[in-house]
């Protein structure tokens, strides 16, 4: 047990955890942006653009993320593009995540009542303003729970980056175990770090869900008005 705690709080594991966190967050943010753009294209873009978006989603959802990761890491140098392993991992994970987020966001866009778009148009809002002020805020509430699941999935998927020598949490645990043959201690320490990050992400998503919940906000506003009346 003492070895597990020693590894858990060692600077080597803490640095590796920070790199894992950066890899997860950066890839997820880029994936969300890419997914949003793909969803908007599929929702109202011209036919050729919709076909390209469908082809992109079909390709990246239909092939293993590990294959995509190795492809980016090994093929880009052949095209004269030399990047660090961390950057290659971010590119591969973000491209893969964008395909999944596109379907999540598209489902959220379809979940917003079309009558609200009509009402916004009647109020004089143009399509861009309608999307910005009416559709996207409601879509955010709908897509937040599945996006939270994707974030946790991204954290675990990021461990695949160790295959291309990204010094993340898993690779650090493996190399430490290879050096001292303490697989139980090092892997247990890595598991603790993953569980801590997963718990933080889960609590953060739940807090954001409560903040965006219309009923909760209405109750809080009602309580404030009641106190002011009294």
Coordinates of C-alpha atoms in Angstrom, one line a residue:
X1 CA 0.0 0.0 0.0
X2 CA 2.9 2.4 0.8
X3 CA 4.3 1.9 -2.7
X4 CA 0.9 2.8 -4.2
X5 CA 0.8 6.0 -2.2
X6 CA 4.4 6.8 -3.1
X7 CA 3.7 6.4 -6.8
X8 CA 0.4 8.3 -6.6
X9 CA 2.0 11.4 -5.1
X10 CA 5.3 11.2 -7.0
X11 CA 6.2 14.1 -9.3
X12 CA 6.5 11.7 -12.2
X13 CA 2.9 10.5 -11.9
X14 CA 1.6 14.0 -11.2
X15 CA 3.3 15.4 -14.4
X16 CA 1.9 12.4 -16.4
X17 CA -1.6 13.1 -15.0
X18 CA -1.3 16.7 -16.0
X19 CA -0.3 15.7 -19.6
X20 CA -3.2 13.2 -19.7
X21 CA -5.6 16.0 -18.6
X22 CA -4.3 18.4 -21.2
X23 CA -4.6 15.8 -23.9
X24 CA -8.2 15.0 -22.9
X25 CA -9.4 18.6 -22.6
X26 CA -7.7 19.9 -25.7
X27 CA -8.9 17.0 -27.8
X28 CA -12.4 17.3 -26.4
X29 CA -12.7 21.0 -27.0
X30 CA -11.5 20.6 -30.6
X31 CA -13.8 17.7 -31.1
X32 CA -16.8 19.7 -29.8
X33 CA -16.0 22.6 -32.2
X34 CA -15.6 20.2 -35.1
X35 CA -18.8 18.3 -34.2
X36 CA -20.7 21.6 -33.9
X37 CA -19.6 22.6 -37.4
X38 CA -20.4 19.2 -38.9
X39 CA -23.9 19.3 -37.2
X40 CA -24.6 22.7 -38.5
X41 CA -23.6 21.6 -42.0
X42 CA -25.8 18.5 -41.8
X43 CA -28.7 20.5 -40.4
X44 CA -28.9 23.2 -43.1
X45 CA -25.9 23.2 -45.4
X46 CA -25.9 22.7 -49.2
X47 CA -26.1 19.1 -50.5
X48 CA -22.4 18.7 -51.4
X49 CA -21.4 19.8 -47.9
X50 CA -23.9 17.5 -46.3
X51 CA -22.5 14.6 -48.3
X52 CA -18.9 15.4 -47.2
X53 CA -20.0 15.6 -43.6
X54 CA -21.8 12.3 -43.9
X55 CA -18.6 10.8 -45.4
X56 CA -16.5 12.2 -42.6
X57 CA -18.7 10.8 -39.9
X58 CA -18.9 7.4 -41.7
X59 CA -15.1 7.2 -42.0
X60 CA -14.2 8.2 -38.4
X61 CA -17.0 6.3 -36.7
X62 CA -16.3 3.2 -38.8
X63 CA -12.6 2.8 -38.1
X64 CA -10.9 2.2 -34.8
X65 CA -9.5 5.2 -33.0
X66 CA -6.2 3.4 -32.5
X67 CA -5.8 2.9 -36.3
X68 CA -6.5 6.6 -36.8
X69 CA -3.9 7.5 -34.1
X70 CA -1.2 5.3 -35.7
X71 CA -2.1 6.6 -39.1
X72 CA -1.7 10.3 -38.1
X73 CA 1.6 9.5 -36.3
X74 CA 3.1 7.5 -39.1
X75 CA 1.7 9.1 -42.3
X76 CA 2.1 12.8 -41.6
X77 CA 6.0 12.6 -41.6
X78 CA 5.7 10.9 -45.0
X79 CA 4.0 14.0 -46.3
X80 CA 6.7 16.2 -44.8
X81 CA 4.7 17.2 -41.7
X82 CA 6.7 16.4 -38.6
X83 CA 4.9 17.0 -35.3
X84 CA 5.4 15.9 -31.7
X85 CA 3.7 12.8 -30.6
X86 CA 1.4 14.8 -28.3
X87 CA 0.2 17.0 -31.2
X88 CA -0.4 13.9 -33.4
X89 CA -2.5 12.4 -30.5
X90 CA -4.5 15.5 -30.2
X91 CA -5.2 15.6 -33.9
X92 CA -6.3 12.0 -34.1
X93 CA -8.5 12.1 -31.0
X94 CA -10.1 15.4 -32.0
X95 CA -10.9 14.2 -35.5
X96 CA -12.4 11.0 -34.1
X97 CA -14.4 12.9 -31.4
X98 CA -15.8 15.4 -33.9
X99 CA -17.6 12.5 -35.7
X100 CA -19.4 11.4 -32.5
X101 CA -20.1 15.0 -31.3
X102 CA -21.6 15.8 -34.7
X103 CA -24.4 13.3 -34.1
X104 CA -24.9 14.4 -30.5
X105 CA -25.2 18.0 -31.5
X106 CA -27.4 17.2 -34.5
X107 CA -29.8 15.3 -32.1
X108 CA -29.8 18.3 -29.8
X109 CA -30.6 20.7 -32.7
X110 CA -33.5 18.4 -33.8
X111 CA -34.8 18.4 -30.2
X112 CA -35.5 22.1 -30.3
X113 CA -39.1 22.8 -31.3
X114 CA -39.3 24.3 -34.8
X115 CA -42.0 26.6 -33.6
X116 CA -39.4 28.5 -31.6
X117 CA -37.5 29.2 -34.8
X118 CA -40.7 30.5 -36.4
X119 CA -41.4 32.7 -33.4
X120 CA -37.8 34.1 -33.5
X121 CA -38.3 34.9 -37.2
X122 CA -41.6 36.6 -36.4
X123 CA -39.7 38.8 -33.8
X124 CA -37.3 39.9 -36.5
X125 CA -34.3 37.7 -35.8
X126 CA -32.3 36.6 -38.8
X127 CA -31.2 32.9 -39.0
X128 CA -27.8 33.6 -37.4
X129 CA -29.4 35.5 -34.5
X130 CA -32.0 32.7 -34.1
X131 CA -29.3 30.1 -34.0
X132 CA -27.2 32.1 -31.5
X133 CA -29.9 33.3 -29.1
X134 CA -32.7 30.7 -29.4
X135 CA -31.5 27.4 -30.7
X136 CA -28.0 26.9 -29.4
X137 CA -28.8 27.7 -25.7
X138 CA -31.5 25.1 -25.7
X139 CA -29.4 22.6 -27.6
X140 CA -26.7 23.0 -25.0
X141 CA -29.0 21.8 -22.2
X142 CA -29.9 18.7 -24.4
X143 CA -26.4 17.7 -25.4
X144 CA -24.7 18.3 -22.1
X145 CA -25.3 14.9 -20.5
X146 CA -24.1 12.9 -23.5
X147 CA -21.2 15.3 -23.9
X148 CA -20.2 14.6 -20.3
X149 CA -20.2 10.9 -21.1
X150 CA -18.0 11.6 -24.1
X151 CA -15.6 13.6 -22.0
X152 CA -15.1 10.7 -19.6
X153 CA -14.8 8.3 -22.6
X154 CA -12.1 10.7 -24.0
X155 CA -10.2 10.5 -20.8
X156 CA -10.0 6.7 -21.0
X157 CA -9.4 6.7 -24.8
X158 CA -6.4 9.1 -24.3
X159 CA -4.5 6.1 -22.8
X160 CA -4.1 4.9 -26.4
X161 CA -1.7 7.8 -27.0
X162 CA 0.9 5.7 -25.1
X163 CA 1.1 3.6 -28.3
X164 CA 2.8 6.5 -30.1
X165 CA 5.0 7.3 -27.1
X166 CA 3.1 10.1 -25.5
X167 CA 4.3 10.2 -21.9
X168 CA 0.8 10.0 -20.5
X169 CA -0.3 8.4 -17.3
X170 CA -0.5 4.8 -18.7
X171 CA 2.9 4.9 -20.4
X172 CA 4.4 6.3 -17.2
X173 CA 2.9 3.5 -15.2
X174 CA 4.1 0.9 -17.7
X175 CA 7.7 2.2 -17.8
X176 CA 7.9 2.5 -14.1
X177 CA 6.7 -1.0 -13.7
X178 CA 9.2 -2.3 -16.3
X179 CA 12.0 -0.6 -14.3
X180 CA 11.1 -2.0 -10.8
X181 CA 8.7 -4.9 -11.7
X182 CA 6.1 -3.4 -9.3
X183 CA 3.1 -3.8 -11.6
X184 CA 0.5 -3.8 -8.8
X185 CA 1.8 -0.6 -7.3
X186 CA 2.3 1.4 -10.5
X187 CA -0.9 0.4 -12.2
X188 CA -2.9 0.9 -9.0
X189 CA -1.5 4.4 -8.7
X190 CA -2.5 5.1 -12.4
X191 CA -6.0 3.8 -11.7
X192 CA -6.3 6.2 -8.7
X193 CA -5.4 9.1 -10.9
X194 CA -7.9 8.1 -13.6
X195 CA -10.6 7.7 -11.0
X196 CA -9.9 11.1 -9.5
X197 CA -10.0 12.8 -12.9
X198 CA -13.2 10.9 -13.8
X199 CA -14.8 12.0 -10.5
X200 CA -13.9 15.7 -11.1
X201 CA -15.3 15.6 -14.7
X202 CA -18.5 14.0 -13.4
X203 CA -19.0 16.5 -10.6
X204 CA -18.3 19.4 -13.0
X205 CA -20.8 18.2 -15.6
X206 CA -23.5 17.7 -12.9
X207 CA -22.9 21.2 -11.6
X208 CA -23.2 22.7 -15.1
X209 CA -26.4 20.7 -15.7
X210 CA -27.9 22.1 -12.5
X211 CA -26.8 25.6 -13.5
X212 CA -28.5 25.3 -16.9
X213 CA -31.6 23.5 -15.6
X214 CA -34.6 25.9 -16.2
X215 CA -36.7 24.5 -13.3
X216 CA -33.8 24.9 -10.8
X217 CA -33.2 28.4 -11.9
X218 CA -36.9 29.2 -11.7
X219 CA -37.1 27.9 -8.2
X220 CA -34.1 29.9 -7.1
X221 CA -35.6 33.1 -8.6
X222 CA -38.9 32.4 -6.9
X223 CA -37.1 32.0 -3.6
X224 CA -35.3 35.3 -4.1
X225 CA -38.5 37.1 -5.0
X226 CA -40.2 35.6 -1.9
X227 CA -37.5 36.8 0.4
X228 CA -37.7 40.3 -1.1
X229 CA -41.4 40.3 -0.8
X230 CA -41.2 39.3 2.9

